[in-house]
Amino acid sequence: MKVLIIGGGGLVGQKLARALAARETLRGAPISSLVLADVIDPAQVDAPFEVQTVTCDIADPASVASVIDADTDVIYLLAAIVSGQAEEDMTLGYQINMMGTMNVLERCRELASKPVVVFTSSIAVYGGEVADPIIDDSFLNPQTSYGAQKAIGELLINDYSRKGIVDGRGFRLPTISVRPGKPNRAASGFMSSIFREPLNGQEAVCPVDPDFPHYYLSPRKCIENLIKGAEIPAQDLGKNRCMMMPGRMWTIDQMIEAMRNVCGPEPEKLIRWEEQPEILAIVKGWRFDLRPEKALRLGLTADDSFEDNIRYYLEDDKPVV
Amino acid sequence: MKVLIIGGGGLVGQKLARALAARETLRGAPISSLVLADVIDPAQVDAPFEVQTVTCDIADPASVASVIDADTDVIYLLAAIVSGQAEEDMTLGYQINMMGTMNVLERCRELASKPVVVFTSSIAVYGGEVADPIIDDSFLNPQTSYGAQKAIGELLINDYSRKGIVDGRGFRLPTISVRPGKPNRAASGFMSSIFREPLNGQEAVCPVDPDFPHYYLSPRKCIENLIKGAEIPAQDLGKNRCMMMPGRMWTIDQMIEAMRNVCGPEPEKLIRWEEQPEILAIVKGWRFDLRPEKALRLGLTADDSFEDNIRYYLEDDKPVV
């Protein structure tokens, strides 16, 4: 079992690599090697099997060809230009998020080896005037370029799977919180930083009102779901191989209350409330009343409480000072 | 008012050009010039304004740049690789149907002139396990490469419109029947030829059962709707600029009965019934229980009866022997 993680240097890629190293198997077979590919050479991960770290630009077909060969059994396609940046730089967003996905699938067509491809889509594919609640059959009406590019990626994953070129499956990730590390250029960045920074004794800015509702998942559950996602039998996926990944809807207020329940009243004092119109313009179009029935039926799960999200951050990610 | 029809040599493009020549105006302004662009030099059309015919390969950005300039007010993007051919030649289908659409929109981004772009999508965007009836909020789950490419085109039209680059609007065309002329490589070709050929005294093959239901529109109504489609005020389109074009569901039997009502019992004797698995594989995935409420609300219309479709063919298209 040879696994490739494209986007292997990112938060999700690195956590996934460590989880694969710990479990040693995927889809019922021992992992023999893991390739971590990213636009900047990814950090190495300790594992009981060979781990290669390589640079790869998915906008370049030759670069994609250098990381996928006929022995690649499972490809995690996590690489993306995130929402804020894709909105600012339309050219780069389409190059990476649309053409990059196309290049990976076209490379698989050259090889005729039919790898499992796990694609990370986003709940940013939802939006517009589509009626609530969002169910598995709801129309995708993204209101950002990032969402449009992810919706296009889903169509490509489905079409190349239908043609027998890959065994694809796509999961629309909820907003991941609490993300460790530094902020990235995602418009959703504050949804982690307002917990992460205060828990680390630093100030953070919340650009939305306390009653702003959104749909969340912890990194730990996300990784569990991505591993299960690779293992779902193809015949259980039906004619649409892309689906919501389960998450839960919380308001900012409810999440702060959860932080208080776990860590006491001090951290929240470090949150500064300051409206940011350019962030609001993106996130107010996002949907939060989501019903991920297909994914739940297939065994994927959400967090039980936001208290868990806070605890997972403390257990898995909080820097030791 | 300068109008460009990309795909101006095809059935719809030529009929649209003649309709524009007859009405002389579009969006309330007199048409000053019309450019008909196609991969093969389109037939000339008589008009009270200048009509240019040019060759254009939309897969080539330079070729696209040669037909769109800052004065182009309305672009009809009708060019496409049709369903049967896109299924056989995946590379060509994606080059024309996805990248061709992207090239047109990217050219508009260079110019910053914000033309109206009328995009012809298809009801082939519907399929899979999505629950009937198909409404405006139904998920697009195409089961052909053609359908996937059209769904991608819709996402691009919406995203480039949202960014203010074009004033786009897309219409999912029902199967057009009765199409004049020779069969093309669309899997739906028989849905016209089983009427057209018998009405012209020739034999035709029906590859599906008489109770096969599908969703149809006459060429005459399609052209009327494409003209109305360009004229819908942008603010009435909402956050999803693509919608079903109204049509009607008929079974093959009902359509044959309509032909009998208009032309007597002779023509249908020329229909030979012969199952064709490769055609069936494509068309059986298509949906027919469609509710085009948004388009009807915006003033687009369907045929009143299939008798009308037969009459329109006799009036508009039947070759004079």
XYZ file of C-alpha atoms in Angstrom:
642
model
C 0.000 0.000 0.000
C 1.692 3.147 -1.274
C 0.087 6.409 -0.130
C 0.637 9.903 -1.507
C -0.475 13.059 0.304
C -0.538 16.104 -1.982
C -0.585 19.005 0.427
C 1.459 16.844 2.787
C 3.140 19.859 4.364
C -0.081 21.480 5.560
C -1.887 21.081 8.852
C -4.204 18.320 7.665
C -1.489 16.603 5.599
C 0.952 16.420 8.502
C -1.649 15.192 10.978
C -2.858 12.617 8.463
C 0.720 11.412 7.903
C 1.242 10.979 11.646
C -2.074 9.128 11.975
C -1.112 6.778 9.120
C 2.276 6.225 10.762
C 0.531 5.293 14.015
C -1.985 2.876 12.455
C 0.444 1.379 9.890
C -2.392 0.179 7.612
C -4.932 1.660 5.202
C -7.794 -0.085 3.428
C -6.867 -3.312 5.209
C -3.298 -3.484 3.892
C 0.015 -2.555 5.520
C 1.393 0.787 4.333
C 4.734 0.183 2.607
C 5.539 3.782 1.774
C 4.210 7.295 2.121
C 5.049 10.284 -0.070
C 4.435 13.762 1.322
C 4.320 16.262 -1.539
C 3.838 19.990 -1.194
C 4.793 23.215 -2.880
C 7.423 23.722 -0.162
C 9.322 20.618 1.002
C 7.109 19.166 3.781
C 8.357 18.356 7.271
C 9.460 14.745 7.722
C 7.233 12.426 9.763
C 8.482 9.432 11.786
C 6.912 6.175 10.676
C 7.549 2.416 10.686
C 7.615 2.592 6.848
C 9.511 4.674 4.303
C 8.403 8.341 4.180
C 9.573 10.484 1.270
C 9.148 14.269 1.284
C 9.112 15.972 -2.118
C 8.203 19.318 -3.640
C 5.420 19.338 -6.200
C 3.579 22.102 -8.039
C 0.210 20.634 -9.039
C -0.295 23.403 -11.602
C 2.522 21.733 -13.578
C 1.642 18.349 -15.179
C 5.315 17.250 -15.243
C 5.654 17.947 -11.531
C 2.469 15.939 -10.873
C 3.835 13.069 -12.991
C 6.948 12.967 -10.832
C 4.972 12.125 -7.678
C 2.303 9.730 -9.013
C 3.304 6.422 -10.521
C 1.489 3.191 -11.350
C 2.196 1.859 -7.813
C 0.433 4.751 -6.058
C -2.595 3.135 -4.410
C -4.156 6.017 -2.490
C -3.815 9.736 -3.240
C -4.965 12.339 -0.739
C -5.487 15.544 -2.702
C -5.472 18.177 0.043
C -3.503 20.956 -1.677
C -5.446 24.158 -2.244
C -5.301 27.897 -2.430
C -7.529 28.874 0.485
C -10.608 31.079 0.354
C -9.196 34.514 1.108
C -6.274 34.115 -1.272
C -8.366 32.545 -4.079
C -10.700 35.529 -3.857
C -7.796 37.981 -4.206
C -5.805 36.091 -6.844
C -8.275 34.544 -9.274
C -5.573 33.272 -11.626
C -3.709 31.382 -8.916
C -6.927 29.973 -7.461
C -8.037 28.485 -10.781
C -4.517 27.252 -11.563
C -4.187 25.279 -8.344
C -7.737 24.437 -7.296
C -9.163 23.642 -10.755
C -6.239 22.861 -13.064
C -4.223 21.229 -10.271
C -7.054 18.782 -9.617
C -7.399 18.191 -13.354
C -3.634 17.540 -13.646
C -3.752 14.899 -10.909
C -6.691 13.144 -12.566
C -5.120 13.387 -16.028
C -1.922 11.807 -14.668
C -4.048 8.905 -13.376
C -5.614 8.598 -16.848
C -2.128 8.216 -18.371
C -1.288 5.432 -15.924
C -4.557 3.482 -16.076
C -3.870 2.284 -12.508
C -7.143 3.492 -10.877
C -5.898 4.748 -7.502
C -8.243 5.774 -4.714
C -8.322 9.592 -4.710
C -9.565 11.326 -1.550
C -10.390 14.931 -2.401
C -10.996 17.615 0.210
C -13.826 19.856 -0.874
C -15.369 22.458 1.426
C -18.732 23.597 2.728
C -17.888 26.810 0.823
C -19.575 25.043 -2.141
C -22.892 25.961 -0.509
C -24.474 29.375 -0.746
C -26.867 31.639 -2.582
C -30.634 31.362 -2.352
C -30.798 27.574 -1.895
C -33.378 26.646 0.753
C -32.300 25.457 4.218
C -31.547 22.910 5.468
C -28.699 21.867 3.190
C -29.202 18.153 2.468
C -27.274 15.715 0.292
C -29.393 16.689 -2.744
C -28.989 20.472 -2.303
C -27.694 22.573 -5.164
C -24.096 23.804 -4.933
C -24.165 27.565 -5.353
C -20.794 28.830 -4.128
C -20.420 32.556 -3.498
C -16.611 32.609 -3.567
C -14.073 31.595 -6.210
C -12.682 29.034 -3.762
C -16.126 27.447 -3.432
C -16.598 27.447 -7.208
C -13.212 25.786 -7.697
C -13.998 23.125 -5.082
C -17.383 22.433 -6.713
C -15.583 22.029 -10.054
C -13.135 19.641 -8.382
C -16.095 17.533 -7.211
C -17.495 17.338 -10.741
C -14.079 16.232 -12.002
C -13.707 13.610 -9.241
C -17.139 12.212 -10.129
C -16.547 12.203 -13.872
C -13.095 10.605 -13.730
C -14.453 8.017 -11.290
C -17.430 7.230 -13.518
C -14.995 6.699 -16.382
C -13.003 4.203 -14.262
C -9.879 6.354 -14.186
C -9.810 6.793 -10.407
C -11.815 5.551 -7.443
C -12.549 9.029 -6.158
C -14.336 10.294 -3.096
C -14.701 13.892 -1.976
C -15.541 15.347 1.429
C -16.767 18.877 2.032
C -14.806 19.859 5.108
C -16.517 21.946 7.752
C -14.453 24.804 9.107
C -11.674 23.150 11.090
C -11.418 24.456 14.637
C -9.302 24.607 16.702
C -6.502 24.694 14.080
C -3.025 24.788 15.564
C -0.147 26.899 14.344
C -0.155 30.227 12.629
C -3.149 31.828 10.868
C -3.393 31.030 7.133
C -5.167 33.170 4.545
C -8.520 31.437 4.924
C -11.378 33.797 5.746
C -12.307 31.302 8.454
C -8.963 31.798 10.219
C -10.467 33.717 13.138
C -12.696 30.737 13.953
C -9.590 29.027 15.307
C -7.481 31.969 16.398
C -10.078 33.327 18.855
C -9.539 30.107 20.863
C -5.955 29.205 19.999
C -4.374 32.564 20.777
C -6.195 33.104 24.106
C -5.375 29.519 25.173
C -1.741 30.412 24.482
C -2.038 33.654 26.449
C -2.266 35.909 23.406
C -4.845 38.385 22.157
C -7.055 37.546 19.140
C -9.581 39.484 17.067
C -13.147 38.273 16.461
C -14.496 40.032 13.335
C -18.125 38.802 13.683
C -20.885 39.035 16.284
C -21.154 36.524 19.166
C -24.312 35.029 17.634
C -22.602 34.230 14.293
C -23.424 30.567 13.605
C -21.150 28.284 11.635
C -20.314 24.629 11.066
C -17.208 23.138 12.671
C -15.086 20.035 13.042
C -11.953 19.375 15.088
C -8.715 18.437 13.305
C -8.709 15.076 15.130
C -12.152 14.079 13.816
C -11.280 15.404 10.362
C -8.275 13.064 10.142
C -10.355 10.105 11.389
C -12.929 10.873 8.699
C -10.323 11.196 5.947
C -8.976 7.747 6.837
C -12.490 6.256 6.912
C -13.185 8.106 3.679
C -10.424 6.230 1.880
C -11.825 2.952 3.195
C -15.489 3.299 2.154
C -16.169 0.549 -0.418
C -16.643 2.120 -3.855
C -20.055 0.502 -4.290
C -21.370 2.299 -1.183
C -20.636 5.722 -2.667
C -23.383 5.650 -5.317
C -23.456 8.055 -8.233
C -22.231 11.065 -6.304
C -18.892 10.394 -4.687
C -18.742 13.733 -2.913
C -20.544 14.535 0.300
C -20.478 16.736 3.393
C -18.091 15.661 6.110
C -20.082 15.692 9.369
C -19.616 18.676 11.637
C -21.686 20.626 14.137
C -23.233 24.063 14.135
C -22.184 26.383 16.964
C -22.395 30.116 17.519
C -19.276 32.016 18.619
C -20.969 32.442 22.004
C -21.518 28.689 22.433
C -17.908 28.001 21.549
C -16.626 30.579 24.031
C -18.847 28.986 26.672
C -17.255 25.621 25.856
C -13.791 27.142 26.294
C -14.926 28.543 29.665
C -16.250 25.108 30.702
C -12.886 23.503 29.946
C -10.391 26.264 30.850
C -12.169 28.754 33.092
C -13.073 32.400 32.496
C -9.617 33.876 31.782
C -8.854 33.043 28.110
C -11.944 34.747 26.661
C -10.810 38.072 28.111
C -8.113 38.081 25.431
C -10.707 38.207 22.601
C -11.040 41.653 21.033
C -14.277 42.316 19.097
C -13.697 44.251 15.905
C -15.848 44.006 12.789
C -13.907 43.306 9.563
C -16.087 43.928 6.502
C -13.898 41.989 4.018
C -13.992 38.869 6.220
C -17.699 39.306 6.880
C -18.380 39.612 3.129
C -16.989 36.112 2.596
C -18.197 34.245 5.674
C -21.737 35.627 5.804
C -22.419 33.777 2.516
C -21.459 30.441 4.062
C -24.111 27.987 5.146
C -24.372 26.342 8.545
C -27.649 24.346 8.630
C -26.153 21.212 7.088
C -27.473 17.629 7.297
C -24.655 15.239 6.368
C -26.862 12.135 6.271
C -24.937 10.227 3.631
C -21.613 10.614 5.416
C -23.137 9.658 8.789
C -24.664 6.557 7.180
C -21.232 5.658 5.797
C -19.663 5.858 9.263
C -18.124 9.324 9.336
C -18.659 11.276 12.564
C -18.689 14.772 14.081
C -17.417 15.995 17.442
C -19.741 15.379 20.402
C -19.336 18.892 21.841
C -17.159 21.961 21.292
C -15.676 21.161 24.698
C -14.130 18.193 22.854
C -12.675 20.511 20.192
C -11.034 22.562 22.961
C -9.715 19.432 24.725
C -8.339 17.977 21.468
C -6.429 21.214 20.911
C -4.958 21.062 24.412
C -4.072 17.364 24.038
C -2.833 17.330 20.443
C -1.575 20.768 19.555
C -1.045 23.339 22.305
C 2.628 24.330 22.183
C 4.574 23.311 25.272
C 6.110 26.513 26.659
C -25.138 46.811 -29.882
C -22.491 44.399 -31.128
C -23.407 40.720 -30.811
C -21.112 37.702 -31.064
C -22.373 34.152 -31.507
C -19.712 31.544 -30.716
C -21.053 28.406 -32.330
C -22.634 30.646 -34.971
C -22.423 27.935 -37.617
C -24.541 25.407 -35.742
C -28.287 24.862 -35.843
C -29.049 27.106 -32.874
C -26.450 29.721 -33.862
C -27.809 30.093 -37.393
C -31.435 30.264 -36.292
C -30.519 32.787 -33.602
C -28.666 34.921 -36.171
C -31.710 34.919 -38.474
C -33.991 35.812 -35.572
C -31.712 38.714 -34.589
C -31.651 39.859 -38.224
C -35.466 39.846 -38.268
C -35.931 41.763 -34.996
C -32.978 44.170 -35.535
C -32.671 44.925 -31.792
C -31.479 43.257 -28.620
C -31.753 44.482 -25.014
C -33.619 47.523 -26.294
C -30.868 48.760 -28.611
C -30.471 48.465 -32.382
C -27.983 45.776 -33.416
C -25.098 47.438 -35.276
C -23.110 44.314 -36.050
C -23.155 40.562 -35.603
C -20.165 38.235 -35.604
C -20.752 34.549 -36.292
C -17.759 32.537 -35.072
C -17.344 28.794 -35.370
C -14.664 26.177 -35.780
C -15.606 25.963 -39.463
C -16.479 29.234 -41.242
C -20.229 29.691 -40.570
C -22.804 30.256 -43.313
C -23.578 33.926 -43.977
C -26.924 35.299 -42.798
C -28.796 38.190 -44.476
C -29.401 41.070 -42.112
C -30.061 44.829 -42.124
C -26.735 45.229 -40.235
C -23.170 44.077 -40.825
C -22.661 40.309 -40.356
C -19.120 38.967 -40.157
C -18.384 35.235 -40.344
C -15.103 34.089 -38.807
C -13.400 30.870 -37.735
C -12.538 30.534 -34.063
C -11.151 27.708 -31.943
C -12.255 28.435 -28.379
C -9.635 26.016 -27.026
C -7.048 28.604 -28.159
C -6.953 31.849 -26.118
C -5.451 33.819 -29.024
C -8.258 32.703 -31.311
C -10.814 33.743 -28.675
C -9.095 37.133 -28.328
C -9.484 37.689 -32.069
C -13.302 37.560 -31.887
C -14.016 39.363 -28.601
C -13.095 43.009 -28.198
C -14.043 45.776 -25.793
C -17.036 46.699 -28.022
C -18.640 43.257 -27.833
C -21.865 43.820 -25.893
C -23.493 40.383 -25.963
C -21.767 37.013 -26.383
C -23.784 33.871 -27.060
C -21.552 30.949 -26.075
C -23.222 28.042 -27.860
C -20.140 26.133 -29.058
C -19.784 22.653 -27.574
C -18.604 19.138 -28.136
C -21.883 17.219 -27.896
C -22.660 14.368 -25.527
C -21.768 11.312 -27.614
C -18.485 12.771 -28.801
C -17.501 14.171 -25.372
C -18.036 10.690 -23.934
C -15.749 9.120 -26.559
C -13.069 11.815 -26.629
C -12.572 13.020 -23.061
C -9.625 15.261 -23.957
C -11.513 17.142 -26.659
C -14.620 17.470 -24.489
C -12.702 19.096 -21.631
C -10.677 21.279 -24.032
C -13.753 22.778 -25.672
C -16.506 22.549 -23.080
C -14.468 23.449 -19.992
C -11.328 25.263 -21.167
C -13.147 26.921 -24.076
C -15.650 28.466 -21.662
C -12.784 29.504 -19.368
C -10.937 31.095 -22.314
C -13.970 33.200 -23.248
C -14.380 34.377 -19.647
C -10.660 35.052 -19.234
C -10.701 37.148 -22.416
C -13.513 39.207 -20.867
C -11.388 39.609 -17.723
C -8.565 41.067 -19.836
C -10.940 43.592 -21.412
C -12.816 44.659 -18.278
C -15.823 45.486 -20.509
C -18.435 43.283 -18.747
C -20.388 41.894 -21.724
C -23.596 39.922 -21.310
C -22.682 36.243 -21.796
C -25.503 33.812 -22.609
C -24.266 30.272 -21.981
C -26.089 27.180 -23.184
C -25.941 24.483 -20.565
C -27.962 21.271 -20.815
C -30.363 19.162 -18.788
C -27.548 16.578 -18.983
C -26.271 18.280 -15.787
C -28.993 16.342 -13.937
C -28.693 12.700 -12.989
C -27.716 10.196 -10.338
C -29.744 9.483 -7.229
C -31.146 13.010 -6.773
C -34.844 12.861 -5.807
C -37.562 13.769 -8.326
C -38.889 16.233 -9.240
C -35.877 18.269 -10.328
C -36.414 21.817 -9.008
C -34.272 24.936 -9.166
C -32.468 23.910 -5.949
C -31.712 20.329 -7.076
C -28.152 19.042 -6.998
C -26.352 18.738 -10.337
C -25.085 15.175 -10.614
C -24.225 14.634 -14.282
C -23.657 11.071 -15.460
C -21.795 11.980 -18.649
C -18.612 13.958 -19.295
C -20.673 16.396 -21.366
C -22.975 17.010 -18.402
C -19.994 17.449 -16.056
C -18.406 19.964 -18.430
C -21.648 21.929 -18.727
C -22.031 21.983 -14.930
C -18.461 23.297 -14.676
C -19.336 25.951 -17.274
C -22.233 27.064 -15.065
C -19.955 27.422 -12.033
C -17.558 29.505 -14.126
C -20.371 31.716 -15.466
C -21.580 32.320 -11.922
C -18.133 33.014 -10.496
C -17.035 35.384 -13.266
C -20.401 37.175 -12.986
C -20.097 37.481 -9.210
C -16.655 39.030 -9.723
C -18.158 41.597 -12.132
C -16.195 40.328 -15.152
C -19.257 39.370 -17.199
C -23.017 39.647 -16.848
C -23.576 35.931 -17.383
C -26.714 33.843 -17.628
C -26.918 30.138 -18.409
C -29.826 28.054 -19.644
C -30.027 24.277 -19.423
C -31.449 23.381 -22.792
C -33.975 20.569 -22.985
C -33.446 18.134 -25.839
C -34.234 20.114 -28.961
C -36.799 18.408 -31.193
C -37.525 18.480 -34.050
C -33.970 19.468 -35.084
C -33.557 20.043 -38.826
C -30.623 18.894 -40.945
C -28.336 15.954 -40.524
C -27.867 13.974 -37.314
C -25.012 15.224 -35.096
C -23.127 13.114 -32.565
C -25.455 13.873 -29.673
C -26.883 10.763 -28.019
C -30.259 12.515 -28.247
C -30.072 12.626 -32.060
C -32.776 10.001 -32.532
C -35.250 12.177 -30.635
C -35.374 14.388 -33.703
C -34.559 11.924 -36.483
C -37.515 9.632 -35.743
C -39.756 12.560 -36.767
C -37.589 14.440 -39.237
C -36.643 11.503 -41.446
C -40.190 10.032 -41.680
C -41.600 13.508 -42.415
C -39.079 13.660 -45.264
C -40.074 10.182 -46.500
C -37.028 8.413 -45.056
C -36.545 5.601 -42.582
C -35.254 6.279 -39.036
C -34.203 4.091 -36.110
C -35.679 4.467 -32.622
C -33.213 2.929 -30.116
C -35.514 3.135 -27.047
C -38.972 1.852 -26.065
C -42.159 3.779 -26.953
C -42.735 4.645 -23.287
C -39.304 6.313 -22.922
C -40.001 9.729 -21.328
C -37.871 12.770 -21.942
C -37.891 16.562 -21.839
C -38.177 18.532 -25.087
C -38.283 21.967 -26.638
C -38.701 23.087 -30.249
C -35.900 25.044 -31.938
C -38.304 27.992 -32.427
C -39.028 28.299 -28.680
C -35.373 27.742 -27.840
C -34.365 30.761 -29.928
C -37.137 32.889 -28.401
C -35.876 31.918 -24.946
C -32.232 32.663 -25.789
C -33.233 36.166 -26.891
C -35.322 36.697 -23.753
C -32.434 35.216 -21.768
C -30.080 37.979 -22.915
C -32.686 40.579 -21.939
C -33.422 39.508 -18.349
C -32.248 42.341 -16.064
C -29.164 41.212 -14.120
C -30.797 41.980 -10.780
C -33.600 39.479 -11.509
C -31.141 36.597 -11.848
C -30.221 36.352 -8.171
C -27.182 34.464 -6.935
C -27.489 31.594 -9.389
C -27.460 32.844 -12.961
C -28.059 29.418 -14.480
C -31.439 27.748 -14.721
C -33.467 25.214 -16.668
C -34.905 26.450 -19.928
C -38.582 25.440 -19.918
C -39.551 22.365 -21.902
C -42.146 19.615 -21.718
C -42.014 15.934 -20.863
C -43.319 13.579 -23.526
C -42.954 9.854 -24.164
C -41.936 8.647 -27.631
C -45.498 7.324 -28.000
C -47.066 10.707 -27.222
C -44.793 12.395 -29.730
C -45.646 9.881 -32.441
C -49.322 10.471 -31.689
C -48.722 14.210 -32.146
C -47.089 13.547 -35.525
C -50.137 11.424 -36.467
C -52.476 14.249 -35.385
C -50.670 16.713 -37.636
C -49.574 14.552 -40.605
C -51.681 11.371 -40.584
C -50.652 7.772 -40.028
C -48.076 7.314 -42.809
C -44.818 8.838 -41.461
C -44.606 6.667 -38.340
C -44.470 3.517 -40.501
C -40.933 4.580 -41.411
C -39.729 4.236 -37.798
C -37.706 1.070 -37.214
C -37.409 -0.046 -33.560
C -33.939 -1.293 -32.704
C -32.364 -1.136 -29.255
C -28.900 0.507 -29.156
C -27.181 -0.183 -25.827
C -24.540 2.573 -26.144
C -27.243 5.211 -26.757
C -29.432 3.770 -24.010
C -26.491 3.847 -21.570
C -26.284 7.615 -21.985
C -29.938 8.655 -22.260
C -31.351 6.432 -19.517
C -29.361 8.503 -16.997
C -31.059 11.711 -18.122
C -33.832 13.261 -16.077
C -37.247 14.279 -17.351
C -39.353 15.376 -14.351
C -38.154 18.974 -14.384
C -39.849 22.042 -12.859
C -38.328 25.171 -14.437
C -40.035 27.601 -12.072
C -37.392 30.294 -12.072
C -37.238 30.496 -15.869
C -41.045 30.555 -16.168
C -41.172 33.357 -13.597
C -38.610 35.283 -15.680
C -40.759 34.974 -18.803
C -39.247 32.020 -20.658
C -41.739 29.551 -22.121
C -42.164 25.984 -23.372
C -44.115 24.613 -26.349
C -47.846 24.216 -25.810
C -47.994 20.737 -27.377
C -45.733 18.415 -29.364
C -48.117 19.041 -32.260
C -46.574 22.545 -32.202
C -43.068 21.061 -32.402
C -44.119 19.097 -35.502
C -45.784 22.162 -37.079
C -42.763 24.374 -36.384
C -40.563 21.830 -38.166
C -42.887 21.827 -41.187
C -43.077 25.642 -41.224
C -39.469 26.513 -40.423
C -37.253 23.676 -41.521
C -38.695 20.923 -43.740
C -36.608 20.912 -46.926
C -38.562 21.930 -50.025
C -38.181 19.003 -52.452
